[in-house]
Amino acid sequence: MCGIVGVTGTQEAASILIEGLKRLEYRGYDSAGIAIQRPHGQYVVKEKGKIRNLEASLDWNELKGTCGIAHTRWATHGVPNRDNAHPHVAGKIALVHNGIIENYAALKVQLRKKGRVFSSETDTEVLVHLIDDLYDGDLVTAVQKALALVDGAFGIAVTHADEPDLIVGARRGSPLVVGVGDGENFLASDVAAVMGHTRQVIYLDDGEMVVLRPGSVQTMTISNEAITKEVQEITWDLGQIQKGGFEHFMLKEIFEQPTTIRDAFRGRTLPDTGDVKLGGIQLTDWELRNIRRIIILACGTSWHAGLVGEYMLEEYAHLPVEVEYASEFRYRSPIIEPGTLCLVISQSGETIDTLEAMREARRRGAKILGITNVVGSTIARESECGVYIHAGPEIGVASTKAFTSQVTILGLITILLGRRGHLSADRGTQMLKELDRVPDLVQRVLDQAERIKDIARVYANHHNCLYLGRGVNFPIALEGALKLKEISYIHAEGYPAAEMKHGPIALIDENMPVVFICTKDSAYEKVVSNMMEVRARKGRIIAIATEGDTEVAQRADHVLYVPPSIPMLQPILSVIPLQLLSYHVAVQRGCDVDQPRNLAKSVTVE
Ligand code: AGP
């Protein structure tokens, strides 16, 4: 998720663009750049880091011009540095992009054959070279031809030095909005960047383009059919917009999950062969086949994702797995034999306990595969190979979308290793088909948000809560309890349901809410018996159950239904109601949901 802004009009563009970027900084903040149209070509400046770094390196005398585009980056392909920052330039064309070009590697090979030279690691630079390669005096046509060859998601803004006050924009899968002004027009990833200048906007839909000049706005499809778009009035304030109309970043990030889960596996699945391709894993099939043991290192929510990964890898890749608290692992004397692969999971990529545990494992001979959300983070840089989860910036301290994307990536790694072992192509294809359904199934769970809010009201004043699940739902019980603890300050514990009888059952009475994750799987009947044990002691029960399961409804005070999926992917669905429940309980209790007390988004101290 990056931020794009463009303007063509009568005012000096540079200050408008810089102001717009600052309002989009929550979308990405690892590098930024600007391109201003001037009589003798475009003036392009790019800088690593926050907008203020770019601002500091600008020569405002050089920035005279009333048309330009700008970008703030959240890296997906290529570490945060000046070369990988946008705008990317080819010939006289400058381009800024938000999204992922899935087939960029194949296009790059063809363009290289035509003598094209690339100066960055990005997928985006391939697109600007493709447009330049197809350019024949008309930028709109060149963009249309190029986009017809592109797979993946994009929101782009493009300028050409020979067409000085023109900006061409297009979208598929990434947001783009036009700001309609008086003698000036704007383009941006969201209205936050334009609302200082106009409240008249046009929302582009997938497959649509816009041609902007100071006095005109033309909209058409990427296949060049003219379309008429409605101009709408912005009624929100800035804070609301940056949160996408949600009250908190955490809630926005919970609702982003249908998109972020799809972005996690976008361009990485090979349904025909039931396999996956993970470009960042530079291991040969021989090396993958000779992995003998997996150690997962992580902290907090990432550790819970690792526990789900353990079930997947043992079940479908037949590999022995240990999930270690990174903070404990680094001070033990772990035995690392040849053939040990270490999966190091960290949203931020900077958590010191995880980083040091990774270094310890490597010191002892393990191969390191990093799974992180932040491109160029320390864990990413120090891992031999890795996979980015592509969840976009996660602002809320309580991790939500990163968790479901981590589990999705662990699913892909399970298929990668399984297909080089016992997993058949058919089975792999089935799993990928199921994975492709997950984003829509998650949306079905999110549609129950209002009902979950009502249930939260019932439990908001309790002081304790127990979360119970069996098998792959045990880690989800742990994750649900962690979410409630960290944002509502209610003491909560997650437990394997069968363990309840060995102690925690003593806590059960009419004041102890118990959340059961009891979706239909091989442990279902056993979990229902555990529910009866709680019922017998007057415990209040909230059940996460499979759609259509009326039996559980008779045994629980409240039931939240999730659609069925295969066991390996069910945790992605079962965690959503728990995220929403903890969110609404915290809001009811007046807690600062995005910045909970005593917590940091990235724990970089021991
Ligand atoms: C989760 O909501 C917390 N923010 C915390 O437990 C977090 O998961 C942990 O600090 C690990 O962070 P990481 O994934 O960035 O390494």
Coordinates of C-alpha atoms and ligand atoms in Angstrom, one line a residue:
M1 CA 0.0 0.0 0.0
C2 CA 1.6 3.2 -1.2
G3 CA 0.3 6.8 -1.6
I4 CA 0.0 8.5 -5.0
V5 CA -0.8 12.2 -5.7
G6 CA -0.9 14.3 -8.9
V7 CA -1.9 17.8 -9.9
T8 CA -2.2 19.7 -13.1
G9 CA -3.4 23.3 -12.9
T10 CA -2.2 26.9 -12.6
Q11 CA -0.6 26.8 -9.1
E12 CA 2.9 25.7 -8.3
A13 CA 2.5 21.9 -8.1
A14 CA 5.4 21.0 -5.8
S15 CA 4.0 22.3 -2.5
I16 CA 0.6 20.9 -3.3
L17 CA 2.2 17.5 -3.9
I18 CA 4.3 17.5 -0.8
E19 CA 1.3 18.5 1.3
G20 CA -0.7 15.7 -0.3
L21 CA 2.1 13.1 0.4
K22 CA 2.1 14.1 4.0
R23 CA -1.6 13.3 4.2
L24 CA -0.9 9.9 2.7
E25 CA 2.1 9.0 4.8
Y26 CA 0.1 6.5 6.9
R27 CA -0.1 4.4 3.6
G28 CA 3.6 4.0 3.4
Y29 CA 6.6 5.9 4.7
D30 CA 9.9 4.1 3.7
S31 CA 10.8 6.4 0.7
A32 CA 9.2 9.1 -1.5
G33 CA 9.6 11.1 -4.7
I34 CA 8.3 13.8 -7.0
A35 CA 8.3 14.6 -10.7
I36 CA 7.6 18.1 -11.9
Q37 CA 6.9 19.0 -15.5
R38 CA 9.2 21.8 -16.7
P39 CA 9.8 23.3 -20.1
H40 CA 12.9 21.3 -20.7
G41 CA 11.8 17.9 -19.3
Q42 CA 10.8 16.5 -16.0
Y43 CA 12.5 17.3 -12.7
V44 CA 12.6 14.1 -10.6
V45 CA 13.7 13.9 -7.0
K46 CA 13.6 10.8 -4.8
E47 CA 14.7 10.1 -1.2
K48 CA 14.8 7.3 1.3
G49 CA 12.7 7.6 4.4
K50 CA 9.9 9.9 5.4
I51 CA 8.5 12.8 3.4
R52 CA 10.5 15.3 5.5
N53 CA 13.7 13.7 4.0
L54 CA 12.4 14.4 0.5
E55 CA 11.3 17.9 1.4
A56 CA 14.8 18.6 2.8
S57 CA 16.5 17.5 -0.4
L58 CA 14.3 19.6 -2.7
D59 CA 15.7 22.6 -4.6
W60 CA 12.5 24.7 -4.7
N61 CA 14.0 26.9 -7.5
E62 CA 14.1 23.9 -9.7
L63 CA 10.6 22.9 -8.9
K64 CA 8.8 25.6 -10.9
G65 CA 5.9 23.9 -12.7
T66 CA 2.2 23.5 -12.4
C67 CA 1.9 19.8 -13.3
G68 CA 3.5 16.9 -11.4
I69 CA 3.1 13.6 -9.7
A70 CA 4.4 12.2 -6.4
H71 CA 4.6 9.1 -4.3
T72 CA 5.2 7.8 -0.8
R73 CA 6.2 4.1 -0.7
W74 CA 5.5 1.0 1.2
A75 CA 8.0 -1.4 -0.3
T76 CA 6.9 -4.7 -1.8
H77 CA 9.6 -5.3 -4.4
G78 CA 13.1 -3.9 -3.6
V79 CA 14.4 -2.5 -0.4
P80 CA 13.6 1.1 0.6
N81 CA 16.3 3.2 -1.1
R82 CA 16.5 6.1 -3.6
D83 CA 16.7 3.8 -6.7
N84 CA 13.6 1.8 -5.8
A85 CA 11.6 5.0 -4.8
H86 CA 9.1 6.3 -7.2
P87 CA 8.7 8.1 -9.7
H88 CA 10.3 5.7 -12.1
V89 CA 11.4 7.1 -15.4
A90 CA 11.9 5.7 -18.9
G91 CA 12.7 8.1 -21.7
K92 CA 10.5 11.1 -21.2
I93 CA 7.9 9.3 -19.1
A94 CA 7.6 9.4 -15.3
L95 CA 5.3 7.0 -13.4
V96 CA 4.2 6.4 -9.8
H97 CA 2.4 3.1 -8.9
N98 CA 0.6 1.6 -6.0
G99 CA 0.1 -2.2 -6.2
I100 CA 1.9 -5.3 -7.4
I101 CA 2.7 -6.1 -11.1
E102 CA 2.6 -10.0 -10.9
N103 CA 4.2 -10.8 -14.3
Y104 CA 6.9 -8.1 -14.1
A105 CA 9.7 -10.7 -14.2
A106 CA 8.5 -12.1 -17.6
L107 CA 8.0 -8.6 -19.0
K108 CA 11.4 -7.6 -17.8
V109 CA 13.1 -10.4 -19.7
Q110 CA 11.4 -9.3 -23.0
L111 CA 12.3 -5.7 -22.4
R112 CA 15.9 -6.5 -21.7
K113 CA 16.0 -8.4 -25.0
K114 CA 15.1 -5.0 -26.6
G115 CA 18.0 -3.4 -24.9
R116 CA 16.2 -1.9 -21.9
V117 CA 18.4 -1.3 -18.8
F118 CA 16.9 -1.2 -15.4
S119 CA 18.2 0.7 -12.4
S120 CA 15.9 -0.6 -9.7
E121 CA 14.6 -3.9 -8.2
T122 CA 11.0 -2.8 -8.6
D123 CA 8.1 -4.3 -10.5
T124 CA 7.0 -0.7 -11.2
E125 CA 10.1 0.2 -13.3
V126 CA 9.2 -2.6 -15.7
L127 CA 5.8 -0.9 -16.3
V128 CA 7.3 2.5 -17.2
H129 CA 9.7 0.9 -19.6
L130 CA 6.8 -1.0 -21.2
I131 CA 4.8 2.2 -21.7
D132 CA 7.9 3.9 -23.2
D133 CA 8.5 1.0 -25.5
L134 CA 4.9 1.3 -26.8
Y135 CA 4.8 5.1 -26.9
D136 CA 4.2 6.5 -30.3
G137 CA 3.4 10.2 -29.6
D138 CA 0.2 9.5 -27.6
L139 CA 0.6 8.8 -23.9
V140 CA -3.0 7.6 -23.3
T141 CA -2.7 4.9 -26.0
A142 CA 0.7 3.8 -24.8
V143 CA -0.7 3.3 -21.3
Q144 CA -3.7 1.4 -22.5
K145 CA -1.5 -0.9 -24.6
A146 CA 0.9 -1.5 -21.7
L147 CA -1.9 -2.2 -19.1
A148 CA -3.4 -4.8 -21.5
L149 CA -0.2 -6.8 -21.0
V150 CA 0.0 -6.5 -17.2
D151 CA -1.2 -9.0 -14.6
G152 CA -1.7 -7.8 -11.0
A153 CA -2.9 -4.7 -9.1
F154 CA -2.2 -1.1 -9.9
G155 CA -3.2 2.5 -9.3
I156 CA -0.9 4.6 -11.5
A157 CA -0.2 8.2 -12.5
V158 CA 1.9 8.9 -15.6
T159 CA 3.3 12.0 -17.2
H160 CA 5.3 12.6 -20.4
A161 CA 7.7 15.6 -20.9
D162 CA 6.3 16.2 -24.4
E163 CA 2.7 16.5 -23.1
P164 CA 3.4 19.1 -20.3
D165 CA 0.1 19.5 -18.5
L166 CA -1.2 16.0 -19.0
I167 CA -1.6 13.3 -16.3
V168 CA -2.9 9.8 -17.2
G169 CA -4.3 7.7 -14.3
A170 CA -5.6 4.1 -14.3
R171 CA -6.6 1.5 -11.7
R172 CA -7.2 -2.2 -11.2
G173 CA -7.2 -3.5 -7.6
S174 CA -5.7 -0.4 -6.0
P175 CA -7.7 2.8 -5.2
L176 CA -7.6 6.0 -7.3
V177 CA -9.7 9.1 -6.9
V178 CA -9.9 12.3 -9.1
G179 CA -10.2 15.7 -7.4
V180 CA -12.2 18.0 -9.6
G181 CA -11.0 21.6 -9.1
D182 CA -11.6 25.0 -10.8
G183 CA -8.9 25.2 -13.5
E184 CA -6.9 22.5 -11.8
N185 CA -7.5 18.8 -11.3
F186 CA -6.0 16.2 -9.0
L187 CA -5.4 12.5 -8.8
A188 CA -4.7 10.5 -5.6
S189 CA -4.8 7.2 -3.8
D190 CA -7.4 8.6 -1.5
V191 CA -9.2 11.9 -0.9
A192 CA -7.0 12.8 2.1
A193 CA -4.5 14.2 -0.4
V194 CA -6.9 16.4 -2.4
M195 CA -9.5 17.6 0.2
G196 CA -7.4 20.6 1.0
H197 CA -8.1 21.9 -2.5
T198 CA -11.5 20.4 -3.5
R199 CA -14.3 18.3 -2.0
Q200 CA -15.6 17.4 -5.5
V201 CA -14.3 13.9 -6.3
I202 CA -14.7 11.0 -8.8
Y203 CA -13.9 7.5 -7.5
L204 CA -12.4 5.4 -10.3
D205 CA -13.4 1.7 -10.4
D206 CA -11.4 -1.3 -11.5
G207 CA -10.5 -1.2 -15.2
E208 CA -11.0 2.6 -15.5
M209 CA -8.7 5.4 -16.6
V210 CA -8.7 9.2 -16.4
V211 CA -7.0 11.8 -18.6
L212 CA -6.4 15.0 -16.6
R213 CA -5.6 18.5 -17.9
P214 CA -6.0 21.8 -16.0
G215 CA -9.4 22.4 -17.6
S216 CA -10.7 18.9 -18.3
V217 CA -11.3 15.5 -16.8
Q218 CA -11.9 12.6 -19.3
T219 CA -12.8 9.2 -18.0
M220 CA -12.8 5.9 -20.0
T221 CA -12.1 2.2 -19.6
I222 CA -8.6 0.8 -20.1
S223 CA -10.0 -0.7 -23.3
N224 CA -10.8 2.9 -24.4
E225 CA -14.6 3.1 -24.0
A226 CA -15.7 6.5 -22.9
I227 CA -17.5 6.5 -19.5
T228 CA -19.4 9.1 -17.5
K229 CA -18.6 9.2 -13.8
E230 CA -20.5 10.8 -11.0
V231 CA -18.8 13.7 -9.1
Q232 CA -19.3 13.2 -5.4
E233 CA -19.0 15.6 -2.4
I234 CA -16.4 14.6 0.3
T235 CA -18.2 14.9 3.7
W236 CA -15.5 13.3 6.0
D237 CA -12.7 15.0 7.9
L238 CA -9.0 14.1 7.4
G239 CA -8.7 11.8 10.4
Q240 CA -11.7 9.8 9.2
I241 CA -10.3 9.5 5.8
Q242 CA -6.9 8.2 6.9
K243 CA -8.8 5.6 8.8
G244 CA -10.9 5.0 5.8
G245 CA -14.0 6.1 7.6
F246 CA -13.3 3.7 10.5
E247 CA -13.1 4.9 14.1
H248 CA -9.7 3.3 14.6
F249 CA -6.8 2.0 12.5
M250 CA -7.3 -1.4 14.2
L251 CA -10.9 -1.7 12.9
K252 CA -9.8 -0.5 9.5
E253 CA -7.1 -3.1 9.4
I254 CA -9.6 -5.9 10.5
F255 CA -11.8 -4.9 7.5
E256 CA -8.8 -4.8 5.1
Q257 CA -8.3 -8.5 5.5
P258 CA -10.2 -9.8 2.5
T259 CA -7.8 -7.6 0.4
T260 CA -4.6 -8.2 2.4
I261 CA -5.1 -12.0 2.4
R262 CA -5.5 -11.9 -1.4
D263 CA -2.4 -9.7 -1.7
A264 CA -0.5 -12.3 0.4
F265 CA -1.0 -15.0 -2.2
R266 CA -1.4 -12.8 -5.3
G267 CA 0.9 -14.0 -8.1
R268 CA 2.3 -16.8 -5.9
T269 CA -0.1 -19.8 -6.7
L270 CA 0.2 -22.3 -9.5
P271 CA -3.2 -24.0 -9.4
D272 CA -2.5 -26.1 -12.5
T273 CA 0.3 -28.0 -10.8
G274 CA -1.0 -27.6 -7.2
D275 CA 2.2 -25.8 -6.4
V276 CA 3.3 -22.3 -5.4
K277 CA 6.2 -20.0 -6.4
L278 CA 7.8 -17.8 -3.8
G279 CA 10.4 -15.7 -5.5
G280 CA 12.2 -14.8 -2.3
I281 CA 13.0 -18.4 -1.5
Q282 CA 16.2 -19.1 -3.4
L283 CA 16.4 -22.7 -2.4
T284 CA 16.7 -25.5 -5.0
D285 CA 14.1 -28.3 -5.0
W286 CA 16.9 -30.6 -3.8
E287 CA 17.5 -28.3 -0.8
L288 CA 13.8 -28.1 -0.1
R289 CA 13.4 -31.9 -0.3
N290 CA 16.3 -32.2 2.2
I291 CA 14.9 -30.1 4.9
R292 CA 14.7 -32.5 7.9
R293 CA 13.3 -30.3 10.6
I294 CA 11.7 -26.9 11.0
I295 CA 12.1 -24.5 14.0
I296 CA 9.7 -21.5 14.0
L297 CA 11.0 -18.4 16.0
A298 CA 8.7 -15.5 16.8
C299 CA 7.0 -13.4 19.6
G300 CA 3.5 -12.5 20.5
T301 CA 0.9 -12.7 17.7
S302 CA 3.6 -13.9 15.2
W303 CA 4.3 -16.8 17.6
H304 CA 0.6 -17.7 17.5
A305 CA 0.8 -17.7 13.7
G306 CA 3.8 -20.0 14.0
L307 CA 1.7 -22.4 16.1
V308 CA -0.9 -22.6 13.3
G309 CA 2.0 -23.2 10.9
E310 CA 3.2 -26.1 13.0
Y311 CA -0.1 -27.9 12.4
M312 CA -0.1 -27.2 8.7
L313 CA 3.6 -28.3 8.1
E314 CA 3.3 -31.5 10.2
E315 CA -0.1 -32.4 8.5
Y316 CA 0.6 -31.6 4.9
A317 CA 4.4 -31.5 4.6
H318 CA 5.2 -34.3 7.1
L319 CA 8.0 -32.3 8.7
P320 CA 8.8 -32.2 12.4
V321 CA 8.2 -28.6 13.7
E322 CA 9.0 -26.8 16.9
V323 CA 7.6 -23.4 17.7
E324 CA 9.9 -21.4 20.0
Y325 CA 9.4 -18.2 21.9
A326 CA 12.3 -16.3 20.4
S327 CA 13.1 -14.7 23.8
E328 CA 13.6 -18.2 25.4
F329 CA 15.3 -19.9 22.4
R330 CA 18.2 -17.4 22.3
Y331 CA 19.3 -18.2 25.9
R332 CA 19.0 -22.0 25.6
S333 CA 21.5 -24.3 23.9
P334 CA 19.3 -25.4 21.0
I335 CA 20.4 -28.4 19.0
I336 CA 20.6 -27.6 15.3
E337 CA 21.4 -30.5 13.0
P338 CA 22.0 -30.3 9.3
G339 CA 18.8 -29.9 7.3
T340 CA 17.2 -27.5 9.9
L341 CA 15.2 -24.7 8.4
C342 CA 14.3 -21.8 10.7
L343 CA 11.1 -19.8 9.9
V344 CA 11.5 -16.4 11.5
I345 CA 8.2 -14.6 11.7
S346 CA 7.9 -10.9 12.5
Q347 CA 5.5 -8.3 11.3
S348 CA 7.9 -5.4 11.9
G349 CA 11.1 -7.3 11.1
E350 CA 12.7 -5.4 14.0
T351 CA 11.7 -7.3 17.2
I352 CA 15.0 -7.7 19.0
D353 CA 14.2 -11.1 20.7
T354 CA 13.3 -12.6 17.3
L355 CA 16.3 -11.0 15.6
E356 CA 18.8 -12.3 18.2
A357 CA 17.2 -15.7 18.2
M358 CA 17.5 -15.8 14.4
R359 CA 21.2 -14.8 14.7
E360 CA 21.7 -17.6 17.3
A361 CA 20.1 -20.2 15.1
R362 CA 22.2 -19.1 12.1
R363 CA 25.3 -19.2 14.3
R364 CA 24.5 -22.9 15.0
G365 CA 24.0 -23.7 11.3
A366 CA 20.3 -23.3 10.6
K367 CA 19.1 -22.0 7.2
I368 CA 17.0 -18.9 7.8
L369 CA 13.7 -18.1 6.0
G370 CA 12.3 -14.7 7.1
I371 CA 8.5 -14.0 7.0
T372 CA 8.0 -10.3 7.5
N373 CA 5.8 -7.4 6.5
V374 CA 8.4 -4.7 6.3
V375 CA 10.7 -4.7 3.2
G376 CA 14.2 -3.9 4.1
S377 CA 13.7 -4.5 7.8
T378 CA 16.7 -6.0 9.7
I379 CA 15.2 -9.5 9.8
A380 CA 14.5 -9.3 6.1
R381 CA 18.0 -8.1 5.4
E382 CA 19.7 -10.7 7.5
S383 CA 17.6 -13.7 6.3
E384 CA 19.1 -15.9 3.6
C385 CA 15.7 -16.1 2.0
G386 CA 12.3 -14.9 2.8
V387 CA 8.7 -14.1 2.0
Y388 CA 7.0 -10.7 2.4
I389 CA 3.4 -10.9 3.6
H390 CA 2.3 -7.8 1.7
A391 CA -0.2 -6.7 4.4
G392 CA 0.7 -3.0 4.0
P393 CA 1.4 -0.7 6.9
E394 CA -0.1 -2.0 10.2
I395 CA -0.7 1.0 12.3
G396 CA -2.8 -0.4 15.2
V397 CA -0.5 -1.8 17.9
A398 CA -2.7 -4.9 18.2
S399 CA -1.8 -7.0 15.2
T400 CA -4.7 -8.3 13.1
K401 CA -4.3 -8.3 9.3
A402 CA -0.6 -9.2 9.7
F403 CA -1.7 -12.4 11.6
T404 CA -4.0 -13.7 8.9
S405 CA -1.4 -12.8 6.2
Q406 CA 1.3 -14.7 8.1
V407 CA -1.0 -17.8 8.4
T408 CA -1.7 -17.5 4.6
I409 CA 2.1 -17.4 3.9
L410 CA 2.7 -20.4 6.2
G411 CA 0.0 -22.2 4.1
L412 CA 1.9 -21.4 0.9
I413 CA 5.2 -22.6 2.4
T414 CA 3.4 -25.8 3.6
I415 CA 2.3 -26.4 0.0
L416 CA 5.8 -25.6 -1.4
L417 CA 7.4 -28.1 1.0
G418 CA 4.6 -30.6 0.7
R419 CA 4.7 -30.7 -3.1
R420 CA 8.4 -31.7 -2.8
G421 CA 7.4 -34.5 -0.5
H422 CA 4.1 -36.3 0.0
L423 CA 1.5 -33.8 -1.2
S424 CA -0.1 -34.7 -4.5
A425 CA -0.8 -32.2 -7.3
D426 CA -4.5 -32.8 -6.9
R427 CA -4.4 -32.1 -3.1
G428 CA -2.3 -29.0 -3.7
T429 CA -4.8 -27.7 -6.3
Q430 CA -7.7 -28.4 -3.9
M431 CA -5.9 -26.4 -1.1
L432 CA -5.2 -23.5 -3.5
K433 CA -8.8 -23.5 -4.7
E434 CA -9.9 -23.3 -1.0
L435 CA -7.4 -20.5 -0.4
D436 CA -8.8 -18.5 -3.3
R437 CA -12.2 -18.6 -1.6
V438 CA -10.9 -17.4 1.8
P439 CA -11.1 -13.6 1.1
D440 CA -14.8 -13.8 0.3
L441 CA -15.4 -16.1 3.3
V442 CA -13.7 -13.5 5.6
Q443 CA -16.0 -10.8 4.2
R444 CA -18.9 -13.0 5.2
V445 CA -17.6 -13.1 8.8
L446 CA -17.0 -9.3 8.8
D447 CA -20.6 -8.8 7.8
Q448 CA -21.6 -9.9 11.3
A449 CA -19.7 -7.0 12.9
E450 CA -22.8 -5.3 14.3
R451 CA -23.9 -8.4 16.0
I452 CA -20.5 -8.9 17.5
K453 CA -20.6 -5.4 18.8
D454 CA -23.9 -6.2 20.6
I455 CA -22.3 -9.3 22.2
A456 CA -19.3 -7.3 23.3
R457 CA -21.6 -5.0 25.2
V458 CA -22.7 -8.0 27.4
Y459 CA -19.1 -8.9 28.4
A460 CA -17.4 -5.5 28.5
N461 CA -17.5 -5.2 32.3
H462 CA -16.1 -8.6 33.1
H463 CA -12.6 -8.8 34.6
N464 CA -11.5 -12.2 33.3
C465 CA -12.1 -14.4 30.2
L466 CA -11.0 -17.8 29.2
Y467 CA -10.4 -18.9 25.5
L468 CA -10.5 -22.6 24.7
G469 CA -9.8 -24.5 21.5
R470 CA -8.4 -27.8 20.4
G471 CA -5.9 -28.7 17.6
V472 CA -5.3 -25.9 15.2
N473 CA -7.9 -23.8 17.1
F474 CA -5.7 -23.8 20.2
P475 CA -3.4 -21.1 18.8
I476 CA -6.6 -19.1 17.9
A477 CA -7.7 -19.3 21.5
L478 CA -4.3 -17.9 22.5
E479 CA -4.6 -15.1 19.8
G480 CA -8.1 -14.2 20.9
A481 CA -7.0 -13.9 24.5
L482 CA -3.9 -11.8 23.6
K483 CA -6.1 -9.4 21.6
L484 CA -8.5 -8.9 24.5
K485 CA -5.6 -8.5 27.0
E486 CA -3.6 -5.9 25.0
I487 CA -6.4 -3.5 24.1
S488 CA -9.1 -3.9 26.8
Y489 CA -6.8 -4.7 29.7
I490 CA -9.1 -7.6 30.8
H491 CA -7.2 -10.6 32.1
A492 CA -7.7 -13.4 29.5
E493 CA -6.1 -16.8 29.0
G494 CA -6.0 -19.1 26.1
Y495 CA -5.8 -22.8 26.8
P496 CA -6.1 -26.1 25.0
A497 CA -9.7 -27.1 25.8
A498 CA -8.7 -30.4 27.2
E499 CA -6.3 -28.7 29.6
M500 CA -9.2 -26.9 31.3
K501 CA -9.9 -29.9 33.5
H502 CA -6.3 -29.8 34.8
G503 CA -6.7 -26.5 36.6
P504 CA -8.5 -23.6 34.9
I505 CA -11.9 -25.2 35.5
A506 CA -11.5 -23.9 39.1
L507 CA -12.0 -20.4 37.7
I508 CA -15.4 -21.2 36.1
D509 CA -18.5 -19.6 37.6
E510 CA -21.2 -17.3 36.4
N511 CA -18.7 -14.4 36.2
M512 CA -16.3 -16.1 33.9
P513 CA -17.0 -15.8 30.2
V514 CA -15.5 -18.6 28.2
V515 CA -14.9 -18.3 24.5
F516 CA -14.9 -21.7 22.7
I517 CA -13.5 -22.1 19.2
C518 CA -15.5 -25.2 18.2
T519 CA -15.7 -25.3 14.4
K520 CA -16.6 -28.6 12.8
D521 CA -13.4 -30.7 12.7
S522 CA -12.0 -34.0 14.1
A523 CA -12.0 -32.5 17.7
Y524 CA -15.5 -31.1 17.5
E525 CA -17.3 -33.6 19.7
K526 CA -14.6 -33.3 22.4
V527 CA -14.9 -29.5 22.4
V528 CA -18.7 -29.8 22.8
S529 CA -18.1 -32.0 25.9
N530 CA -15.8 -29.3 27.3
M531 CA -18.6 -26.8 26.7
M532 CA -20.9 -29.0 28.8
E533 CA -18.3 -29.0 31.6
V534 CA -18.3 -25.2 31.6
R535 CA -22.1 -25.1 31.3
A536 CA -22.4 -27.4 34.4
R537 CA -20.5 -24.8 36.4
K538 CA -22.7 -21.8 35.2
G539 CA -19.9 -20.4 33.0
R540 CA -21.0 -17.9 30.3
I541 CA -20.2 -19.3 26.8
I542 CA -19.5 -17.5 23.6
A543 CA -19.0 -20.1 20.8
I544 CA -17.2 -19.6 17.4
A545 CA -19.0 -22.3 15.4
T546 CA -19.4 -23.5 11.8
E547 CA -22.4 -22.0 9.9
G548 CA -25.5 -24.1 10.3
D549 CA -24.3 -25.8 13.5
T550 CA -27.5 -25.6 15.6
E551 CA -26.3 -28.0 18.3
V552 CA -23.7 -25.6 19.6
A553 CA -26.4 -22.9 19.7
Q554 CA -28.2 -24.9 22.4
R555 CA -25.1 -25.1 24.6
A556 CA -23.8 -21.5 24.3
D557 CA -25.1 -18.1 25.5
H558 CA -23.9 -16.5 22.2
V559 CA -22.8 -18.1 18.9
L560 CA -20.8 -16.4 16.2
Y561 CA -20.8 -18.4 13.0
V562 CA -18.0 -18.7 10.5
P563 CA -18.1 -20.4 7.0
P564 CA -16.5 -23.9 6.7
S565 CA -13.1 -24.3 5.0
I566 CA -10.4 -26.9 5.1
P567 CA -8.8 -27.4 8.6
M568 CA -5.6 -25.7 7.5
L569 CA -7.3 -22.5 6.6
Q570 CA -10.2 -22.5 9.1
P571 CA -8.1 -20.5 11.7
I572 CA -8.0 -17.5 9.3
L573 CA -11.8 -17.4 9.5
S574 CA -12.1 -18.3 13.2
V575 CA -9.8 -15.5 14.4
I576 CA -11.9 -12.7 12.8
P577 CA -14.8 -12.7 15.3
L578 CA -12.2 -12.7 18.1
Q579 CA -10.5 -9.7 16.7
L580 CA -13.8 -7.8 16.4
L581 CA -15.0 -9.0 19.9
S582 CA -11.8 -7.7 21.6
Y583 CA -12.1 -4.4 19.6
H584 CA -15.7 -3.7 20.6
V585 CA -15.1 -4.7 24.2
A586 CA -12.1 -2.3 24.3
V587 CA -14.2 0.5 22.7
Q588 CA -17.0 -0.1 25.2
R589 CA -14.5 0.3 28.0
G590 CA -13.2 3.5 26.6
C591 CA -9.7 2.2 25.9
D592 CA -7.2 3.8 23.4
V593 CA -7.5 0.9 20.9
D594 CA -4.8 2.1 18.5
Q595 CA -2.2 3.0 21.1
P596 CA -2.9 0.7 24.1
R597 CA -1.0 1.5 27.3
N598 CA 2.4 0.0 27.9
L599 CA 2.7 -1.4 24.4
A600 CA 4.9 -0.6 21.3
K601 CA 4.2 -1.6 17.8
S602 CA 7.7 -2.9 17.4
V603 CA 9.6 -4.2 20.5
T604 CA 13.2 -3.3 19.8
V605 CA 14.5 -3.5 23.4
E606 CA 14.9 -6.7 25.4
Ligands
AGP1 C1 0.4 -8.2 18.8 O1 -0.8 -7.6 18.7 C2 1.4 -7.4 19.5 N1 1.6 -6.2 18.9 C3 2.8 -8.1 19.8 O2 2.5 -9.3 20.5 C4 3.5 -8.5 18.5 O3 2.9 -9.5 17.8 C5 5.0 -8.9 18.9 O4 5.6 -7.9 19.6 C6 5.8 -9.4 17.7 O5 5.9 -8.3 16.8 P1 6.5 -8.6 15.4 O6 5.6 -9.5 14.7 O7 6.6 -7.3 14.7 O8 7.9 -9.3 15.6

